[in-house]
C-alpha cells in the first residue's frame, strides 16, 4: 500500500522534506504549541456549544415560569446536559490559556530578538494572531446574555463607538446596532465568534506554521557551540510528534480538571439582563484597559474636526493603538546584529530587555488600577487617582532605569572578566 501511494504522491520526498524537519528542544518553544492546542480544544468544544445555542434575544418561557432571552435560556440548557457545564467551562478556560500562551510566546520572541531579519513577516503574523485571539474572546463575552455579559460587553461597545469619525460604522459592523437593545447584536457577535474570526485565525495559524517551516526555528544559544551552522534538535517524526502528543494529552487532562473544579461564568448567579448594572470586571486580559478607563478623568474631552475625543477613546483605543504601532515597527527599527539562526540573550540587549520589563510593569499597574473602586470602598490609599497614576507612569520608568543599571553593572563586569 505504501509503495502504491508513494508512486503517486511521492511520500518519501514528503517524509524527507517535512517529517524529518529538525525541531530544537527547548521548553520555551512549547508555548506556541500550547497556543495551538488551546485553539484545537476551543474549536472542538465550540462545535458542541454551537449545536445547543440559540443566538437570539427573543423571549422564551422556562419550565419554572420565568421569561428570559433565548440566548440566556440556551446556556441554562447546555449546563443541564451531561457534562455540558464542564464542556462550557473547558471552552472558557481554554480561551484564557490560549491568550496567556500566545502572550508568553510573543514575550519570548521579543526578549530573544527573534523578530529580526529574516523573520519580520512571521513576527507580524504572530502579532496579528495575538490581537485577533483577544478580539475573538471579546465577541464571545455577550453570548451568555446574562447581566454580567451585557454589562461587560456594553463597555466594549462604548469603546468602539468612541472612535472619532468611524466609531459608529465600526460599532454597527461588530454589534449590528446599539448594544444592548438591537435584536441583531447577538446574531452578529455569534457569527463573528463562531465563523468569521475562527476562519481568519485558522488561515493565519496556517500561514504562521508555513513560514516557520520554510525559515526553520531560531535555536537556543548553546546550539551555536555544540553544532555551529546546523539545526540542533529532533526530527518532527517520530520524536517531536510523540512529545506533542504527550503535551496535548497533558493539556487536555489538566484543563479538564480545572474546568470541572472551577466551573466558569455561572449565569444563574448573575441572572438575565436587568436595568441594574452589576459591579463586574472584565477578564484579566482586558483588566488593564479597564484600569486605564477607571483613572482617566471624565474631563479629558475635547473636539477635533467635528469629532469628540473622550476618555473611552484615549484609554480604550489610543493608548493600546500606540503600543500596537510600536510593536509593528519594532523589527524595522531594531535591526542591529541580525540573527538568522540563534536566539539573542536578553542580557546582551539591556535597553530592549529593560523596556520589555517596564511594559510588563505598566500592564500590572494598569491592572491594579482596575480595582480602584474596591480600594475606595476599603478606604485604601490606592483608591486615589494621583497614587494610581504615579504607579502606572512611575512604576515602568523606575523599572526601566533600575533594570538597565543593574544589567549594565552585572553583565558589564562579566564581559570584562571574560576579556581578561
XYZ file of N, CA, C and O in Angstrom, residues 17-186:
680
model
N 11.392 15.974 3.429
C 11.331 17.434 3.478
C 10.571 17.960 4.689
O 10.905 19.014 5.220
N 9.522 17.248 5.099
C 8.650 17.764 6.150
C 8.812 16.987 7.447
O 9.117 17.557 8.495
N 8.617 15.680 7.391
C 8.591 14.884 8.612
C 9.966 14.714 9.245
O 10.064 14.329 10.410
N 11.027 14.985 8.485
C 12.369 14.915 9.059
C 12.885 16.287 9.464
O 14.058 16.436 9.811
N 12.024 17.291 9.417
C 12.426 18.635 9.825
C 12.882 18.614 11.277
O 12.220 18.037 12.146
N 14.008 19.248 11.559
C 14.562 19.259 12.907
C 13.895 20.332 13.758
O 13.752 21.475 13.324
N 13.470 19.942 14.954
C 12.872 20.854 15.918
C 13.826 21.020 17.088
O 14.159 20.042 17.747
N 14.267 22.254 17.379
C 15.107 22.459 18.563
C 14.336 22.074 19.829
O 13.134 22.318 19.934
N 15.023 21.474 20.780
C 14.388 21.042 22.013
C 14.660 22.092 23.085
O 15.772 22.210 23.594
N 13.644 22.878 23.404
C 13.752 23.893 24.442
C 12.348 24.142 24.977
O 11.386 24.225 24.205
N 12.209 24.252 26.291
C 10.872 24.336 26.888
C 10.084 25.547 26.395
O 8.861 25.494 26.293
N 10.766 26.655 26.066
C 10.039 27.861 25.648
C 9.366 27.686 24.298
O 8.405 28.398 23.982
N 9.856 26.745 23.471
C 9.250 26.533 22.151
C 7.871 25.886 22.260
O 7.088 25.939 21.320
N 7.582 25.269 23.399
C 6.286 24.609 23.549
C 5.153 25.602 23.809
O 3.986 25.230 23.772
N 5.489 26.870 24.052
C 4.440 27.865 24.259
C 3.591 28.043 23.007
O 2.369 28.171 23.077
N 4.237 28.042 21.849
C 3.489 28.134 20.602
C 2.600 26.931 20.382
O 1.471 27.063 19.887
N 3.087 25.748 20.757
C 2.290 24.539 20.586
C 1.111 24.514 21.566
O 0.013 24.071 21.200
N 1.306 25.015 22.777
C 0.201 25.091 23.732
C -0.878 26.031 23.198
O -2.085 25.769 23.342
N -0.453 27.127 22.562
C -1.423 28.033 21.936
C -2.248 27.304 20.888
O -3.477 27.455 20.809
N -1.576 26.488 20.077
C -2.277 25.715 19.047
C -3.215 24.685 19.669
O -4.356 24.519 19.218
N -2.765 23.999 20.719
C -3.611 23.003 21.384
C -4.861 23.654 21.979
O -5.969 23.089 21.907
N -4.686 24.840 22.566
C -5.835 25.550 23.129
C -6.843 25.888 22.044
O -8.061 25.768 22.250
N -6.358 26.289 20.871
C -7.258 26.609 19.764
C -8.014 25.372 19.300
O -9.220 25.436 19.011
N -7.328 24.230 19.239
C -7.987 22.979 18.839
C -9.100 22.628 19.818
O -10.219 22.271 19.422
N -8.816 22.746 21.118
C -9.837 22.454 22.133
C -10.992 23.444 22.029
O -12.165 23.074 22.179
N -10.698 24.706 21.759
C -11.744 25.712 21.597
C -12.665 25.373 20.427
O -13.889 25.517 20.514
N -12.082 24.903 19.331
C -12.897 24.533 18.160
C -13.778 23.328 18.489
O -14.985 23.320 18.189
N -13.201 22.304 19.116
C -13.957 21.088 19.414
C -15.082 21.361 20.418
O -16.222 20.909 20.218
N -14.783 22.076 21.475
C -15.830 22.398 22.446
C -16.825 23.393 21.860
O -18.018 23.357 22.187
N -16.335 24.273 20.986
C -17.223 25.247 20.348
C -18.256 24.600 19.457
O -19.385 25.099 19.342
N -17.902 23.480 18.825
C -18.876 22.761 17.991
C -20.043 22.289 18.852
O -21.216 22.449 18.493
N -19.729 21.697 20.009
C -20.786 21.244 20.921
C -21.661 22.411 21.379
O -22.900 22.318 21.389
N -21.029 23.517 21.767
C -21.788 24.670 22.249
C -22.662 25.260 21.151
O -23.814 25.644 21.392
N -22.122 25.324 19.931
C -22.879 25.904 18.815
C -24.134 25.091 18.511
O -25.189 25.660 18.194
N -24.029 23.776 18.615
C -25.172 22.918 18.310
C -26.299 23.053 19.339
O -27.433 22.627 19.069
N -26.011 23.634 20.482
C -27.019 23.729 21.544
C -27.321 25.177 21.945
O -27.977 25.409 22.957
N -26.858 26.128 21.144
C -27.022 27.541 21.498
C -27.942 28.228 20.496
O -27.869 27.971 19.291
N -28.799 29.104 20.994
C -29.681 29.883 20.124
C -29.260 31.353 20.168
O -29.434 32.023 21.195
N -28.711 31.885 19.085
C -28.252 33.279 19.075
C -29.416 34.250 18.862
O -29.598 34.824 17.778
N -30.194 34.442 19.879
C -31.381 35.292 19.775
C -31.720 35.847 21.143
O -31.420 35.220 22.171
N -32.350 37.038 21.159
C -32.800 37.614 22.430
C -34.325 37.563 22.543
O -34.906 38.239 23.394
N -34.954 36.759 21.675
C -36.413 36.621 21.783
C -36.770 36.037 23.146
O -36.007 35.252 23.731
N -37.906 36.391 23.657
C -38.315 35.938 24.985
C -38.854 34.508 24.923
O -39.650 34.172 24.050
N -38.363 33.660 25.829
C -38.845 32.287 25.942
C -39.215 32.028 27.399
O -38.705 32.688 28.317
N -40.098 31.077 27.609
C -40.555 30.758 28.967
C -39.852 29.490 29.462
O -39.842 28.462 28.780
N -39.253 29.588 30.629
C -38.592 28.452 31.247
C -39.618 27.574 31.961
O -40.741 28.018 32.241
N -39.265 26.317 32.257
C -40.206 25.432 32.973
C -40.668 25.989 34.322
O -41.766 25.667 34.784
N -39.847 26.842 34.958
C -40.247 27.396 36.250
C -41.127 28.630 36.103
O -41.482 29.267 37.102
N -41.468 28.991 34.850
C -42.379 30.101 34.623
C -41.707 31.421 34.303
O -42.373 32.383 33.893
N -40.380 31.519 34.477
C -39.684 32.766 34.182
C -39.603 33.002 32.674
O -39.486 32.053 31.903
N -39.629 34.256 32.264
C -39.435 34.640 30.864
C -38.067 35.285 30.728
O -37.783 36.311 31.360
N -37.227 34.674 29.876
C -35.847 35.134 29.724
C -35.480 35.135 28.244
O -36.157 34.505 27.418
N -34.388 35.828 27.856
C -33.923 35.780 26.467
C -33.510 34.366 26.074
O -33.004 33.599 26.894
N -33.713 34.033 24.799
C -33.407 32.684 24.315
C -31.927 32.348 24.478
O -31.572 31.202 24.780
N -31.046 33.330 24.272
C -29.610 33.079 24.425
C -29.292 32.663 25.859
O -28.528 31.711 26.093
N -29.873 33.346 26.811
C -29.667 33.017 28.229
C -30.239 31.636 28.538
O -29.606 30.822 29.228
N -31.437 31.354 27.993
C -32.079 30.058 28.247
C -31.262 28.912 27.665
O -31.196 27.825 28.255
N -30.616 29.141 26.514
C -29.836 28.073 25.904
C -28.589 27.749 26.717
O -28.134 26.598 26.740
N -28.030 28.732 27.432
C -26.897 28.453 28.320
C -27.356 27.586 29.493
O -26.660 26.653 29.904
N -28.534 27.891 30.012
C -29.090 27.043 31.075
C -29.310 25.620 30.571
O -29.070 24.645 31.305
N -29.747 25.491 29.319
C -29.961 24.154 28.739
C -28.632 23.417 28.583
O -28.542 22.217 28.903
N -27.603 24.125 28.115
C -26.283 23.495 27.957
C -25.777 22.989 29.306
O -25.265 21.870 29.423
N -25.940 23.806 30.349
C -25.473 23.401 31.677
C -26.249 22.207 32.231
O -25.739 21.477 33.084
N -27.468 22.007 31.746
C -28.280 20.888 32.233
C -27.930 19.577 31.558
O -28.307 18.507 32.040
N -27.207 19.622 30.437
C -26.823 18.411 29.713
C -25.710 17.681 30.464
O -24.951 18.299 31.214
N -25.578 16.355 30.258
C -24.468 15.624 30.878
C -23.120 16.212 30.451
O -22.831 16.313 29.254
N -22.332 16.634 31.401
C -21.023 17.258 31.180
C -21.121 18.569 30.398
O -20.102 19.108 29.961
N -22.318 19.097 30.209
C -22.477 20.339 29.463
C -21.773 21.503 30.133
O -21.069 22.289 29.476
N -21.938 21.643 31.454
C -21.298 22.739 32.173
C -19.777 22.608 32.139
O -19.059 23.613 32.043
N -19.268 21.365 32.183
C -17.818 21.153 32.137
C -17.270 21.521 30.762
O -16.213 22.155 30.651
N -17.981 21.149 29.702
C -17.527 21.477 28.347
C -17.543 22.989 28.139
O -16.609 23.564 27.551
N -18.584 23.657 28.635
C -18.631 25.120 28.511
C -17.505 25.755 29.321
O -16.876 26.728 28.891
N -17.240 25.199 30.484
C -16.146 25.700 31.308
C -14.795 25.442 30.650
O -13.892 26.289 30.705
N -14.648 24.280 30.012
C -13.409 23.963 29.306
C -13.179 24.951 28.163
O -12.042 25.386 27.906
N -14.240 25.317 27.474
C -14.144 26.317 26.411
C -13.688 27.656 26.987
O -12.807 28.325 26.402
N -14.241 28.024 28.108
C -13.911 29.294 28.759
C -12.435 29.330 29.166
O -11.704 30.279 28.826
N -11.981 28.305 29.891
C -10.616 28.327 30.405
C -9.591 28.119 29.294
O -8.442 28.602 29.397
N -9.960 27.422 28.228
C -9.036 27.273 27.102
C -8.809 28.599 26.396
O -7.724 28.847 25.855
N -9.834 29.457 26.369
C -9.645 30.793 25.816
C -8.614 31.564 26.635
O -7.741 32.255 26.087
N -8.705 31.445 27.964
C -7.712 32.089 28.830
C -6.323 31.513 28.566
O -5.336 32.263 28.485
N -6.242 30.190 28.451
C -4.948 29.540 28.233
C -4.347 29.944 26.897
O -3.129 30.153 26.790
N -5.174 30.061 25.859
C -4.662 30.430 24.544
C -4.083 31.836 24.558
O -2.997 32.079 24.012
N -4.781 32.774 25.187
C -4.285 34.149 25.237
C -3.011 34.216 26.072
O -2.037 34.887 25.687
N -2.983 33.521 27.213
C -1.794 33.535 28.070
C -0.593 32.917 27.354
O 0.516 33.472 27.385
N -0.789 31.769 26.692
C 0.317 31.106 25.998
C 0.805 31.945 24.826
O 2.018 32.047 24.578
N -0.121 32.557 24.086
C 0.264 33.409 22.953
C 1.045 34.625 23.441
O 2.029 35.043 22.812
N 0.620 35.208 24.575
C 1.329 36.363 25.122
C 2.740 35.972 25.569
O 3.715 36.687 25.274
N 2.875 34.849 26.268
C 4.197 34.397 26.705
C 5.081 34.030 25.517
O 6.293 34.267 25.528
N 4.476 33.445 24.485
C 5.209 33.120 23.262
C 5.747 34.400 22.620
O 6.915 34.461 22.209
N 4.907 35.441 22.545
C 5.351 36.719 21.986
C 6.420 37.351 22.866
O 7.367 37.979 22.369
N 6.306 37.179 24.175
C 7.300 37.720 25.092
C 8.658 37.068 24.858
O 9.696 37.751 24.884
N 8.655 35.767 24.613
C 9.924 35.081 24.310
C 10.527 35.599 23.007
O 11.748 35.805 22.895
N 9.685 35.854 22.010
C 10.164 36.392 20.734
C 10.821 37.750 20.946
O 11.886 38.051 20.395
N 10.189 38.597 21.749
C 10.714 39.944 21.989
C 12.019 39.905 22.770
O 12.972 40.622 22.445
N 12.081 39.083 23.800
C 13.270 39.039 24.649
C 14.480 38.458 23.927
O 15.616 38.791 24.260
N 14.263 37.585 22.959
C 15.381 36.921 22.270
C 15.672 37.510 20.893
O 16.530 36.996 20.179
N 14.960 38.574 20.499
C 15.226 39.201 19.210
C 14.846 38.354 18.020
O 15.363 38.571 16.912
N 13.921 37.399 18.195
C 13.552 36.501 17.097
C 12.636 37.169 16.077
O 12.178 36.511 15.145
N 12.365 38.459 16.236
C 11.545 39.196 15.281
C 12.390 39.821 14.173
O 11.857 40.432 13.253
N 13.702 39.679 14.253
C 14.592 40.359 13.315
C 14.681 39.642 11.977
O 14.192 38.513 11.820
N 15.321 40.280 11.039
C 15.537 39.726 9.703
C 16.098 38.326 9.794
O 17.032 38.098 10.557
N 15.550 37.337 9.098
C 14.514 37.442 8.052
C 13.111 37.078 8.555
O 12.272 36.666 7.780
N 12.854 37.219 9.858
C 11.600 36.721 10.435
C 10.591 37.825 10.711
O 9.663 37.646 11.485
N 10.763 38.981 10.080
C 9.825 40.091 10.324
C 8.391 39.710 9.955
O 7.448 40.026 10.686
N 8.226 39.047 8.818
C 6.880 38.720 8.343
C 6.162 37.790 9.312
O 4.999 38.016 9.665
N 6.861 36.757 9.776
C 6.209 35.820 10.698
C 5.927 36.469 12.044
O 4.948 36.126 12.717
N 6.775 37.415 12.442
C 6.509 38.169 13.674
C 5.228 38.981 13.534
O 4.397 39.014 14.455
N 5.039 39.619 12.383
C 3.825 40.406 12.160
C 2.589 39.511 12.123
O 1.524 39.876 12.642
N 2.720 38.320 11.532
C 1.603 37.369 11.530
C 1.278 36.938 12.951
O 0.105 36.857 13.356
N 2.309 36.674 13.760
C 2.090 36.295 15.152
C 1.442 37.414 15.951
O 0.576 37.163 16.797
N 1.839 38.660 15.677
C 1.234 39.801 16.347
C -0.249 39.906 15.998
O -1.092 40.174 16.858
N -0.560 39.680 14.712
C -1.964 39.695 14.281
C -2.753 38.575 14.950
O -3.915 38.759 15.330
N -2.122 37.405 15.109
C -2.792 36.284 15.771
C -3.128 36.611 17.222
O -4.229 36.298 17.706
N -2.191 37.245 17.932
C -2.436 37.611 19.326
C -3.603 38.592 19.427
O -4.518 38.420 20.246
N -3.581 39.622 18.582
C -4.663 40.602 18.613
C -5.999 40.004 18.233
O -7.026 40.284 18.866
N -5.994 39.151 17.214
C -7.239 38.534 16.754
C -7.790 37.567 17.797
O -9.014 37.434 17.943
N -6.915 36.898 18.535
C -7.353 35.996 19.593
C -8.102 36.760 20.684
O -9.152 36.311 21.179
N -7.583 37.933 21.043
C -8.230 38.749 22.061
C -9.585 39.249 21.564
O -10.582 39.243 22.301
N -9.649 39.677 20.293
C -10.917 40.150 19.722
C -11.941 39.013 19.683
O -13.123 39.209 19.986
N -11.490 37.826 19.312
C -12.396 36.674 19.268
C -12.946 36.363 20.649
O -14.130 36.047 20.810
N -12.088 36.448 21.663
C -12.550 36.224 23.036
C -13.597 37.263 23.421
O -14.599 36.936 24.072
N -13.389 38.505 22.995
C -14.359 39.551 23.336
C -15.717 39.292 22.695
O -16.759 39.508 23.328
N -15.737 38.828 21.448
C -17.025 38.592 20.789
C -17.821 37.484 21.465
O -19.039 37.382 21.270
N -17.144 36.642 22.245
C -17.862 35.601 22.982
C -18.394 36.072 24.324
O -19.164 35.365 24.975
N -17.991 37.273 24.730
C -18.406 37.806 26.028
C -19.920 37.883 26.162
O -20.496 37.523 27.188
N -20.578 38.414 25.114
C -22.013 38.724 25.226
C -22.902 37.509 25.053
O -24.093 37.560 25.380
N -22.357 36.408 24.533
C -23.213 35.303 24.112
C -24.034 34.682 25.250
O -25.185 34.282 25.010
N -23.536 34.554 26.489
C -24.426 34.043 27.552
C -25.610 34.963 27.825
O -26.633 34.522 28.343
N -25.467 36.216 27.494
C -26.513 37.228 27.617
C -27.147 37.258 28.999
O -28.364 37.356 29.154
N -26.292 37.188 30.008
C -26.747 37.420 31.367
C -26.364 38.843 31.769
O -25.825 39.612 30.964
N -26.628 39.201 32.999
C -26.393 40.575 33.444
C -24.911 40.951 33.375
O -24.562 42.074 33.022
N -24.048 39.999 33.709
C -22.605 40.246 33.640
C -22.173 40.458 32.189
O -21.455 41.407 31.877
N -22.585 39.546 31.302
C -22.157 39.598 29.906
C -22.593 40.890 29.231
O -21.823 41.517 28.487
N -23.817 41.302 29.493
C -24.334 42.522 28.869
C -23.583 43.744 29.380
O -23.206 44.632 28.606
N -23.335 43.796 30.680
C -22.632 44.945 31.264
C -21.211 45.045 30.735
O -20.745 46.133 30.358
N -20.482 43.915 30.695
C -19.099 43.930 30.225
C -19.019 44.260 28.739
O -18.133 45.006 28.300
N -19.937 43.721 27.944
C -19.914 43.975 26.509
C -20.282 45.419 26.198
O -19.799 45.988 25.214
N -21.134 46.018 27.036
C -21.511 47.414 26.835
C -20.276 48.320 26.903
O -20.199 49.335 26.196
N -19.300 47.972 27.730
C -18.059 48.752 27.819
C -17.313 48.692 26.485
O -16.840 49.704 25.976
N -17.244 47.486 25.896
C -16.594 47.341 24.600
C -17.314 48.101 23.504
O -16.680 48.691 22.613
N -18.644 48.089 23.566
C -19.426 48.839 22.583
C -19.128 50.332 22.695
O -18.972 51.031 21.684
N -19.032 50.823 23.927
C -18.734 52.236 24.134
C -17.367 52.611 23.596
O -17.198 53.691 23.020
N -16.378 51.712 23.755
C -15.036 51.978 23.239
C -15.056 52.031 21.716
O -14.474 52.934 21.089
N -15.741 51.067 21.086
C -15.811 51.052 19.618
C -16.518 52.294 19.094
O -16.073 52.912 18.122
N -17.606 52.682 19.733
C -18.375 53.846 19.276
C -17.643 55.150 19.525
O -17.973 56.169 18.897
N -16.643 55.154 20.430
C -15.935 56.389 20.768
C -14.879 56.773 19.741
O -14.325 57.877 19.815
N -14.571 55.883 18.790
C -13.537 56.188 17.798
C -14.027 57.344 16.924
O -15.113 57.271 16.347
N -13.262 58.418 16.804
C -13.713 59.584 16.030
C -13.996 59.236 14.564
O -13.268 58.452 13.948
N -15.036 59.805 14.045
C -15.439 59.751 12.640
C -15.942 58.380 12.188
O -16.879 58.291 11.422
N -15.306 57.288 12.596
C -15.686 55.970 12.087
C -16.250 55.065 13.182
O -16.564 53.912 12.920
N -16.375 55.576 14.414
C -16.817 54.742 15.522
C -18.193 54.159 15.316
O -18.434 52.981 15.609
N -19.109 54.971 14.790
C -20.463 54.470 14.559
C -20.494 53.333 13.565
O -21.220 52.345 13.748
N -19.685 53.450 12.509
C -19.637 52.396 11.494
C -19.041 51.111 12.055
O -19.554 50.015 11.818
N -17.952 51.249 12.815
C -17.313 50.074 13.407
C -18.262 49.381 14.380
O -18.382 48.143 14.388
N -18.954 50.164 15.208
C -19.907 49.583 16.158
C -21.050 48.891 15.434
O -21.523 47.832 15.858
N -21.498 49.475 14.316
C -22.579 48.860 13.539
C -22.129 47.533 12.941
O -22.875 46.542 12.936
N -20.903 47.481 12.420
C -20.391 46.257 11.807
C -20.236 45.157 12.851
O -20.620 44.003 12.627
N -19.691 45.502 14.018
C -19.425 44.492 15.043
C -20.676 44.079 15.799
O -20.881 42.897 16.078
N -21.528 45.052 16.137
C -22.650 44.777 17.034
C -24.003 44.772 16.335
O -25.007 44.418 16.951
N -24.050 45.176 15.073
C -25.312 45.154 14.352
C -26.320 46.170 14.854
O -27.516 46.020 14.630
N -25.833 47.199 15.537
C -26.718 48.212 16.082
C -26.334 48.537 17.503
O -25.309 48.069 18.019
N -27.131 49.348 18.171
C -26.825 49.745 19.539
C -26.886 48.533 20.465
O -27.773 47.695 20.355
N -25.898 48.463 21.377
C -25.864 47.342 22.323
C -25.919 47.878 23.742
O -25.173 48.800 24.099
N -26.787 47.264 24.569
C -27.808 46.273 24.226
C -29.047 46.962 23.663
O -29.181 48.169 23.769
N -29.890 46.201 23.087
C -31.133 46.739 22.545
C -31.440 46.237 21.157
O -32.584 45.881 20.858
N -30.420 46.191 20.305
C -30.650 45.738 18.941
C -30.810 44.220 18.897
O -30.023 43.478 19.504
N -31.805 43.759 18.164
C -32.021 42.319 18.026
C -30.951 41.660 17.161
O -30.824 40.435 17.161
N -30.194 42.478 16.426
C -29.157 41.911 15.554
C -27.826 41.724 16.260
O -26.908 41.109 15.697
N -27.683 42.258 17.466
C -26.376 42.238 18.136
C -25.890 40.818 18.420
O -24.757 40.457 18.081
N -26.721 40.000 19.069
C -26.291 38.642 19.411
C -26.042 37.793 18.161
O -25.008 37.112 18.074
